[in-house]
Coordinates of C-alpha atoms in Angstrom, one line a residue:
Chain A
M1 CA 27.9 -5.4 89.4
S2 CA 28.9 -6.9 92.7
N3 CA 25.2 -7.3 93.6
M4 CA 24.6 -9.1 90.4
K5 CA 27.4 -11.5 91.1
K6 CA 25.9 -12.4 94.4
E7 CA 22.4 -13.0 93.1
P8 CA 22.8 -16.4 91.5
E9 CA 24.4 -17.7 94.7
K10 CA 21.5 -16.4 96.7
Q11 CA 19.1 -18.0 94.3
R12 CA 20.8 -21.3 94.3
S13 CA 21.0 -21.5 98.1
S14 CA 17.3 -20.6 98.5
K15 CA 16.4 -23.2 95.8
G16 CA 18.3 -25.8 97.7
R17 CA 16.5 -24.9 100.9
R18 CA 13.2 -24.9 99.1
L19 CA 13.9 -28.3 97.6
S20 CA 14.6 -29.9 100.9
K21 CA 11.6 -28.3 102.5
E22 CA 9.3 -29.5 99.7
K23 CA 10.6 -33.0 100.2
H24 CA 9.9 -32.7 103.9
S25 CA 6.4 -31.3 103.4
S26 CA 5.4 -33.9 100.9
E27 CA 6.3 -36.5 103.3
N28 CA 4.2 -35.1 106.1
R29 CA 1.6 -33.5 104.0
S30 CA -1.3 -33.8 106.3
L31 CA 0.7 -33.5 109.5
S32 CA 1.0 -30.0 110.8
K33 CA -0.2 -26.5 110.0
E34 CA 3.3 -25.2 110.2
N35 CA 4.3 -27.2 107.2
R36 CA 1.3 -25.9 105.2
S37 CA 2.2 -22.3 105.9
T38 CA 5.8 -22.9 104.7
E39 CA 4.4 -24.4 101.6
N40 CA 2.4 -21.2 101.0
R41 CA 5.5 -19.1 101.6
D42 CA 7.3 -21.3 99.0
L43 CA 4.5 -20.7 96.5
S44 CA 4.8 -16.9 96.9
K45 CA 8.6 -17.2 96.5
D46 CA 8.1 -19.3 93.4
R47 CA 5.7 -16.7 92.0
R48 CA 8.2 -14.0 92.7
A49 CA 10.9 -16.0 90.9
I50 CA 8.7 -16.5 87.9
I51 CA 7.8 -12.9 87.7
K52 CA 11.5 -12.1 87.8
L53 CA 12.2 -14.4 84.9
A54 CA 9.4 -12.9 82.9
V55 CA 10.6 -9.3 83.6
T56 CA 14.2 -10.3 82.6
L57 CA 13.0 -11.9 79.3
F58 CA 10.8 -8.9 78.7
L59 CA 13.6 -6.5 79.2
I60 CA 15.9 -8.4 76.9
T61 CA 13.2 -8.6 74.2
S62 CA 12.4 -4.9 74.5
I63 CA 16.1 -3.8 74.3
T64 CA 16.5 -6.0 71.2
A65 CA 13.3 -4.5 69.7
V66 CA 14.5 -1.0 70.2
M67 CA 17.9 -1.9 68.7
L68 CA 16.2 -3.4 65.7
A69 CA 13.9 -0.3 65.3
G70 CA 17.0 1.8 65.2
V71 CA 18.6 -0.4 62.5
N72 CA 15.3 -0.4 60.6
A73 CA 15.0 3.4 60.7
L74 CA 18.6 3.6 59.5
T75 CA 18.3 1.2 56.5
K76 CA 14.6 1.9 55.5
E77 CA 15.4 4.7 53.2
P78 CA 18.4 3.0 51.4
I79 CA 16.4 -0.2 51.0
A80 CA 13.4 1.7 49.4
N81 CA 15.7 3.7 47.2
L82 CA 17.5 0.6 46.1
K83 CA 14.2 -1.1 45.2
I84 CA 13.2 1.8 43.0
E85 CA 16.7 2.0 41.5
T86 CA 16.7 -1.8 40.7
R87 CA 13.3 -1.4 39.2
N88 CA 14.3 1.5 37.0
K89 CA 17.5 -0.2 36.1
A90 CA 15.6 -3.3 35.1
L91 CA 13.1 -1.2 33.1
L92 CA 16.0 0.5 31.3
A93 CA 17.8 -2.8 30.8
V94 CA 14.7 -4.2 29.1
M95 CA 14.2 -1.0 27.0
P96 CA 17.4 1.0 26.8
N97 CA 17.5 4.8 26.5
S98 CA 13.7 5.1 27.2
T99 CA 11.9 7.4 29.6
V100 CA 9.4 6.1 32.1
L101 CA 6.1 7.9 31.8
E102 CA 5.2 7.7 35.5
D103 CA 1.6 9.1 35.0
K104 CA 0.7 6.3 32.6
T105 CA 1.5 3.5 35.1
F106 CA -1.2 1.0 35.5
T107 CA -1.3 -0.9 38.7
T108 CA -3.4 -3.8 40.0
E109 CA -2.9 -5.9 43.1
T110 CA -0.8 -8.4 41.3
L111 CA 0.9 -6.6 38.5
T112 CA 2.2 -3.2 37.4
I113 CA 2.4 -2.0 33.8
F114 CA 4.9 0.8 33.1
T115 CA 4.7 2.8 29.9
L116 CA 7.9 3.9 28.4
E117 CA 8.6 6.3 25.6
R118 CA 11.3 4.7 23.4
P119 CA 14.0 6.6 21.6
N120 CA 12.2 6.2 18.2
G121 CA 9.1 7.8 19.7
S122 CA 7.0 4.6 20.0
Y123 CA 5.7 3.2 23.2
G124 CA 7.0 0.3 25.0
Y125 CA 5.2 -1.6 27.9
C126 CA 7.0 -3.1 30.8
V127 CA 4.9 -5.5 32.8
E128 CA 6.0 -6.2 36.3
V129 CA 4.8 -9.7 37.4
A130 CA 5.6 -12.0 40.2
P131 CA 5.0 -15.6 39.3
Y132 CA 5.5 -18.1 42.1
G133 CA 8.7 -20.0 41.7
F134 CA 10.4 -22.7 43.8
G135 CA 11.2 -20.5 46.8
G136 CA 8.7 -17.7 46.6
P137 CA 7.7 -15.0 44.1
I138 CA 10.0 -14.2 41.3
N139 CA 9.7 -10.5 40.7
M140 CA 10.3 -9.9 37.0
I141 CA 9.8 -7.3 34.3
V142 CA 8.7 -8.2 30.8
G143 CA 9.2 -5.6 28.1
I144 CA 6.7 -5.7 25.3
E145 CA 6.3 -3.7 22.2
V146 CA 3.3 -3.7 19.7
V147 CA 4.5 -3.8 16.2
M148 CA 2.9 -4.2 12.8
N149 CA 4.1 -7.2 10.8
E150 CA 2.8 -8.1 7.4
G151 CA -0.4 -6.1 8.0
R152 CA -1.1 -7.7 11.4
Y153 CA -0.3 -6.4 14.8
E154 CA 1.7 -8.5 17.2
K155 CA 2.9 -8.3 20.7
R156 CA 6.6 -8.8 20.8
V157 CA 8.8 -9.5 23.8
V158 CA 11.7 -7.0 23.9
G159 CA 13.4 -8.3 26.9
V160 CA 12.9 -10.0 30.3
A161 CA 14.7 -9.0 33.5
I162 CA 14.4 -10.5 37.0
T163 CA 14.6 -8.0 39.8
S164 CA 14.5 -10.3 42.8
M165 CA 13.9 -13.9 43.7
Q166 CA 14.4 -16.5 46.4
E167 CA 15.3 -19.4 44.2
T168 CA 17.9 -21.9 45.1
A169 CA 21.4 -20.4 44.9
G170 CA 23.3 -21.8 42.0
L171 CA 20.4 -23.6 40.4
G172 CA 17.2 -21.5 40.3
T173 CA 19.2 -18.3 40.3
K174 CA 20.5 -19.2 36.9
A175 CA 17.1 -18.0 35.6
N176 CA 18.8 -14.5 35.8
D177 CA 21.5 -15.6 33.3
E178 CA 21.5 -13.7 30.0
S179 CA 21.7 -17.1 28.1
F180 CA 18.3 -18.1 29.5
L181 CA 16.4 -14.8 29.5
S182 CA 17.6 -13.7 26.0
Q183 CA 15.7 -16.7 24.5
Y184 CA 12.5 -14.7 25.0
N185 CA 13.7 -11.7 23.0
G186 CA 11.8 -11.5 19.8
L187 CA 9.2 -14.0 20.7
F188 CA 5.8 -12.7 19.6
Y189 CA 2.1 -13.2 19.9
P190 CA -0.1 -12.3 16.9
V191 CA -3.0 -10.0 17.8
Q192 CA -5.0 -11.1 14.8
N193 CA -5.6 -14.4 13.1
E194 CA -4.8 -14.8 9.5
D195 CA -8.5 -14.0 8.6
G196 CA -8.3 -10.8 10.4
T197 CA -10.3 -11.7 13.5
L198 CA -8.9 -11.0 16.9
N199 CA -6.8 -13.8 18.4
I200 CA -8.3 -14.3 21.9
S201 CA -6.5 -17.5 23.0
P202 CA -4.1 -16.9 25.8
S203 CA -0.4 -16.5 24.9
A204 CA 1.5 -19.8 25.0
I205 CA 5.2 -19.5 24.8
T206 CA 6.3 -23.1 25.3
I207 CA 9.2 -24.2 27.5
G208 CA 11.0 -27.5 28.0
R209 CA 13.4 -29.3 25.8
G210 CA 13.2 -30.2 22.2
D211 CA 10.8 -28.4 19.8
V212 CA 9.9 -25.5 22.1
D213 CA 10.4 -21.7 22.1
V214 CA 12.5 -21.6 25.2
D215 CA 14.9 -24.2 26.6
A216 CA 14.4 -24.7 30.3
I217 CA 17.3 -24.5 32.8
T218 CA 18.5 -28.0 33.7
G219 CA 17.9 -28.7 37.4
A220 CA 15.5 -25.7 37.8
T221 CA 12.3 -26.8 36.1
V222 CA 10.0 -25.1 38.5
T223 CA 11.8 -21.8 38.2
S224 CA 11.9 -22.0 34.4
L225 CA 8.2 -22.8 34.3
A226 CA 7.5 -19.9 36.6
V227 CA 9.4 -17.4 34.5
N228 CA 7.7 -18.7 31.4
R229 CA 4.3 -18.3 33.1
G230 CA 5.3 -14.7 34.0
V231 CA 6.1 -13.8 30.4
N232 CA 2.9 -15.3 29.1
T233 CA 0.9 -13.4 31.8
A234 CA 2.6 -10.2 30.9
L235 CA 1.7 -10.7 27.2
D236 CA -1.9 -11.4 28.2
A237 CA -2.1 -8.3 30.4
I238 CA -1.7 -6.1 27.3
T239 CA -4.6 -6.2 24.9
V240 CA -4.5 -4.8 21.4
N241 CA -7.5 -4.4 19.2
A242 CA -7.5 -4.7 15.4
E243 CA -6.7 -1.1 15.0
G244 CA -3.6 -1.4 17.2
Q245 CA -5.1 0.3 20.2
V246 CA -3.5 -0.8 23.4
T247 CA -5.5 -1.4 26.6
F248 CA -4.3 -2.9 29.8
D249 CA -6.2 -5.9 31.2
G250 CA -6.5 -5.8 35.0
S251 CA -8.1 -9.3 35.2
V252 CA -4.8 -11.1 34.6
D253 CA -3.2 -12.3 37.8
G254 CA 0.4 -11.5 37.8
T255 CA 1.2 -13.9 40.6
S256 CA -0.2 -17.1 39.2
G257 CA -0.9 -16.5 35.5
A258 CA -4.6 -17.3 35.8
T259 CA -7.3 -14.9 34.8
T260 CA -9.2 -14.2 37.9
S261 CA -12.4 -12.1 37.5
N262 CA -14.7 -11.5 34.5
S263 CA -13.7 -9.0 31.9
E264 CA -16.4 -6.4 32.6
D265 CA -15.0 -5.6 36.0
N266 CA -11.6 -5.2 34.6
S267 CA -12.5 -2.8 31.9
T268 CA -13.8 -0.5 34.6
S269 CA -10.7 -0.8 36.7
M270 CA -8.8 -0.1 33.6
Y271 CA -10.6 3.2 32.8
L272 CA -10.3 4.4 36.3
S273 CA -6.6 4.9 35.8
F274 CA -7.0 6.2 32.3
S275 CA -9.7 8.9 32.6
S276 CA -9.9 10.3 29.1
M277 CA -9.9 8.7 25.8
D278 CA -6.6 10.4 24.9
D279 CA -5.0 8.1 27.4
I280 CA -5.7 5.1 25.2
W281 CA -3.3 5.8 22.5
E282 CA -2.6 4.3 19.1
V283 CA 0.7 2.5 18.5
A284 CA 2.8 4.6 16.4
Chain B
M1 CA 48.8 -13.5 72.5
K2 CA 49.8 -17.2 72.2
G3 CA 46.4 -18.1 73.9
I4 CA 44.5 -16.0 71.3
L5 CA 46.4 -17.7 68.4
K6 CA 45.7 -21.1 69.9
Q7 CA 42.0 -20.3 70.3
L8 CA 41.8 -19.2 66.7
R9 CA 43.5 -22.4 65.6
E10 CA 41.0 -24.4 67.6
G11 CA 38.2 -22.7 65.8
I12 CA 39.7 -23.0 62.3
W13 CA 41.2 -26.5 62.6
E14 CA 41.0 -28.6 65.7
Q15 CA 37.4 -27.7 66.6
N16 CA 36.3 -26.7 63.1
P17 CA 32.5 -26.2 63.3
I18 CA 31.8 -28.0 60.1
M19 CA 34.5 -30.6 59.7
V20 CA 34.8 -31.6 63.4
L21 CA 31.7 -30.4 65.3
L22 CA 29.4 -31.0 62.3
L23 CA 27.3 -27.9 63.1
G24 CA 25.2 -25.9 60.7
M25 CA 25.0 -28.5 58.1
C26 CA 21.9 -27.2 56.5
A27 CA 23.4 -23.8 55.7
T28 CA 26.6 -25.4 54.7
L29 CA 25.1 -27.6 52.1
A30 CA 22.8 -24.9 50.7
T31 CA 25.2 -22.0 50.4
S32 CA 28.4 -23.7 49.2
T33 CA 27.3 -23.8 45.6
S34 CA 29.4 -20.8 44.6
V35 CA 32.3 -18.9 46.1
V36 CA 30.4 -15.6 46.4
N37 CA 27.6 -17.3 48.2
G38 CA 29.8 -19.3 50.5
L39 CA 31.9 -16.3 51.4
G40 CA 28.8 -14.1 51.9
M41 CA 27.3 -16.7 54.2
G42 CA 30.6 -17.2 56.1
I43 CA 31.2 -13.6 56.7
S44 CA 27.6 -12.8 57.8
T45 CA 27.7 -15.8 60.2
T46 CA 31.1 -14.6 61.6
V47 CA 29.7 -11.1 62.3
V48 CA 26.6 -12.5 64.0
L49 CA 28.6 -15.0 65.9
I50 CA 31.1 -12.4 67.2
C51 CA 28.3 -10.0 68.2
S52 CA 26.1 -12.6 69.8
N53 CA 29.1 -14.1 71.7
V54 CA 30.1 -10.7 73.1
V55 CA 26.6 -9.7 74.1
I56 CA 25.8 -13.1 75.7
S57 CA 29.1 -13.1 77.5
L58 CA 28.4 -9.6 78.8
L59 CA 24.9 -10.7 80.0
R60 CA 25.9 -14.1 81.3
K61 CA 25.5 -13.1 84.9
V62 CA 22.2 -11.3 84.3
I63 CA 20.4 -13.9 82.3
P64 CA 18.7 -16.4 84.7
N65 CA 19.6 -20.0 84.0
Q66 CA 16.0 -21.1 83.3
I67 CA 15.3 -18.7 80.4
R68 CA 18.8 -18.6 79.0
I69 CA 18.0 -20.4 75.7
A70 CA 15.1 -18.1 75.1
S71 CA 17.3 -15.1 75.8
Y72 CA 20.0 -16.4 73.4
V73 CA 17.6 -16.9 70.6
V74 CA 16.1 -13.4 71.0
I75 CA 19.6 -11.8 71.0
I76 CA 20.8 -13.9 68.0
A77 CA 17.6 -13.2 66.1
G78 CA 18.0 -9.5 66.8
F79 CA 21.5 -9.5 65.3
V80 CA 20.5 -11.6 62.3
S81 CA 17.7 -9.2 61.5
A82 CA 20.0 -6.3 61.8
V83 CA 22.6 -7.9 59.5
D84 CA 19.8 -8.8 57.1
M85 CA 18.6 -5.2 56.9
L86 CA 22.2 -3.9 56.6
L87 CA 22.9 -6.3 53.7
Q88 CA 19.7 -5.4 51.9
A89 CA 20.6 -1.7 52.3
Y90 CA 24.3 -1.7 51.5
L91 CA 25.2 -5.0 49.7
P92 CA 22.0 -5.8 47.8
D93 CA 23.7 -8.3 45.5
I94 CA 24.9 -10.6 48.3
S95 CA 21.5 -10.1 50.0
N96 CA 19.7 -11.2 46.8
S97 CA 21.7 -14.3 46.2
L98 CA 21.8 -15.4 49.8
G99 CA 18.0 -14.8 50.0
I100 CA 16.4 -17.1 52.6
F101 CA 19.7 -18.2 54.2
I102 CA 20.4 -15.1 56.1
P103 CA 17.2 -15.4 58.3
L104 CA 18.2 -19.0 58.7
I105 CA 21.4 -18.0 60.5
V106 CA 19.0 -17.7 63.5
V107 CA 18.7 -21.4 63.7
N108 CA 22.2 -22.1 62.6
C109 CA 23.3 -24.3 65.5
I110 CA 26.9 -23.0 65.5
I111 CA 25.8 -19.7 67.0
L112 CA 23.5 -21.2 69.7
A113 CA 26.1 -23.9 70.4
R114 CA 28.9 -21.4 71.0
A115 CA 26.6 -19.2 73.1
E116 CA 25.6 -22.2 75.3
A117 CA 28.9 -23.9 75.4
Y118 CA 31.4 -21.0 75.5
A119 CA 30.1 -17.5 75.7
S120 CA 27.9 -18.2 78.7
Q121 CA 30.9 -19.3 80.7
N122 CA 33.7 -17.1 79.5
G123 CA 34.8 -13.5 79.5
V124 CA 34.0 -11.0 76.9
L125 CA 37.4 -10.9 75.1
K126 CA 37.7 -14.7 75.1
S127 CA 34.2 -15.1 73.7
A128 CA 34.8 -12.6 71.0
I129 CA 37.9 -14.5 69.9
D130 CA 36.0 -17.8 70.1
G131 CA 33.4 -16.3 67.8
L132 CA 36.0 -15.0 65.4
G133 CA 37.8 -18.4 65.4
M134 CA 34.6 -20.4 64.9
G135 CA 33.4 -17.9 62.2
L136 CA 36.7 -18.1 60.3
G137 CA 36.6 -21.9 60.6
F138 CA 33.1 -21.9 59.2
T139 CA 34.0 -19.5 56.4
F140 CA 37.2 -21.4 55.6
T141 CA 35.3 -24.7 55.2
L142 CA 32.5 -23.0 53.2
L143 CA 35.2 -21.5 50.9
L144 CA 36.9 -24.8 50.4
M145 CA 33.6 -26.6 49.6
S146 CA 32.3 -23.8 47.3
I147 CA 35.5 -23.7 45.4
I148 CA 35.4 -27.4 44.7
R149 CA 31.6 -27.3 43.9
E150 CA 31.8 -24.2 41.7
I151 CA 34.6 -25.5 39.6
L152 CA 33.2 -29.0 39.1
G153 CA 29.5 -28.1 39.1
N154 CA 29.4 -24.8 37.3
G155 CA 32.7 -24.6 35.4
T156 CA 33.5 -21.2 36.8
L157 CA 35.5 -19.8 39.7
F158 CA 34.6 -16.6 41.6
S159 CA 31.5 -16.2 39.4
G160 CA 29.9 -12.8 40.2
L161 CA 33.2 -11.2 41.2
P162 CA 35.1 -8.9 38.8
F163 CA 37.9 -11.4 38.4
E164 CA 35.5 -14.3 37.3
L165 CA 37.2 -17.3 35.7
D166 CA 35.6 -19.4 33.1
L167 CA 37.0 -22.9 33.2
T168 CA 34.7 -24.5 30.5
F169 CA 36.8 -23.1 27.6
G170 CA 33.9 -21.2 26.3
G171 CA 31.2 -23.9 26.9
K172 CA 33.4 -26.8 25.4
I173 CA 33.3 -28.7 28.6
Q174 CA 30.0 -29.5 30.2
P175 CA 30.3 -29.1 34.0
A176 CA 29.0 -31.8 36.3
M177 CA 25.6 -30.2 37.3
L178 CA 25.5 -32.9 40.0
M179 CA 28.0 -31.0 42.1
I180 CA 26.0 -27.9 42.8
M181 CA 22.9 -29.9 43.6
P182 CA 22.4 -31.1 47.1
V183 CA 24.0 -34.5 46.3
G184 CA 27.2 -32.8 45.4
G185 CA 27.1 -30.9 48.7
F186 CA 27.0 -34.2 50.6
L187 CA 29.7 -35.7 48.5
T188 CA 32.1 -32.7 48.9
L189 CA 31.4 -32.5 52.6
G190 CA 32.1 -36.2 53.0
F191 CA 35.4 -36.0 51.2
I192 CA 36.5 -32.9 53.0
I193 CA 35.8 -34.5 56.4
A194 CA 37.6 -37.6 55.4
G195 CA 40.6 -35.5 54.2
K196 CA 40.6 -33.6 57.5
Q197 CA 40.6 -36.9 59.5
K198 CA 43.5 -38.2 57.4
I199 CA 45.6 -35.1 58.0
T200 CA 44.8 -35.2 61.8
M201 CA 45.8 -38.9 61.9
I202 CA 49.1 -38.2 60.1
Q203 CA 49.8 -35.4 62.5
N204 CA 49.0 -37.5 65.5
N205 CA 51.2 -40.4 64.3
R206 CA 54.1 -38.0 63.8
K207 CA 53.7 -36.5 67.2
R208 CA 53.6 -40.0 68.7
K209 CA 56.8 -41.0 66.9
I210 CA 58.6 -37.8 68.0
S211 CA 57.6 -38.4 71.6
K212 CA 58.6 -42.0 71.4
S213 CA 62.0 -41.3 70.0
E214 CA 62.6 -38.6 72.5
G215 CA 61.6 -41.0 75.2
G216 CA 64.0 -43.6 73.9
Q217 CA 66.9 -41.2 74.0
S218 CA 66.4 -40.1 77.5

């Protein structure tokens, strides 16, 4: 410790000497060889000082990195567990008392569809999407069931839950309020038109104010629109044919809501995860 | 002991980082929308401030003058990342609602300013107390602002805590949304600083009067 205390003093004094010498040498730059050799010595001293600085900074950075690695190792597991726990909690909040059928989970790069067995024996689908909000992706889960209504199938929103977001605290975070999210419950999208043909237009739950399906949050329009886009995307990701058979559409982009690639590619990606025909089930 | 109390008082009142030094305005305006957020931000900043002050004070003779700012930023960033990970692991609710603001503690000028102005020139214990005082001052002001903004702007108090209060009488009163928007933050901050100035003025006047009357008697 005593060595360390002396160091800055030494440095300072040598610096002072160097400064005066530099002044001196610049004045008589071309005069004598002696001066030039002291300049060289100064340069090597400078170099040593710079290396010392670099080494010190490197040491500080490495110690910090090691410390962070320790904290990371300590918290990695709880964080990962918490993420799964939040996800499962959100799945069950959307569809209470259901069991997640892990082997029937369908994943693309931008969305995940969980299949749940509901208490009455029917299947429910929870689509995990991440539309881009005001401050980054809003991770949300949209619960959808397929039901028969007046002879026609429809995709109906059972519930919406937000698992994580980076929206403005106090404004955008209101998207997580029950009063906003519950507006989606029961909204539906008919699978068939009235004449029996398949309804292929994309889902369009409207949001805003006035004559719309969902009232937007005041002061958080971007967030509200993002959540709405997420719900519409989720509805589109689940395709139902006229017989009520459910397939998952991998072409839907869960981050933006736009359909990315052509449908042929997606059907293959779809069947990759559902190898046998038994895996495409009828809605009870 | 008296010195410690005086130092704490300095941080909380006389040299309050928000009301007097006007440091860390960005984080202040952004996180004072609700009491839970304000408190979470305040406590996290206090923890980081104490840790970074202690470490920087310990290393003040090791860190060369030329690279001190770089070293401070590395140390502060290290602590902030650690706090961020710990919050995510053990207090996920606070971590969720503070979101982006935790990483922003790195660039919160309070911490760098205290490292540069105090911890790099004072002993470990003194620096720790300075960190605690400044952190408490920051938390206190955030709490004050967020109470005002949450009541007026959201119609609730302690929203998100078990003893949440609803002050809108079941939605009969429409809260002034303005107050939780950035505008409301500036307004509240302005009024709080003005109030603090007024109190300080009154205190100074009283002190002057007392010293005058004492002078007259002697």
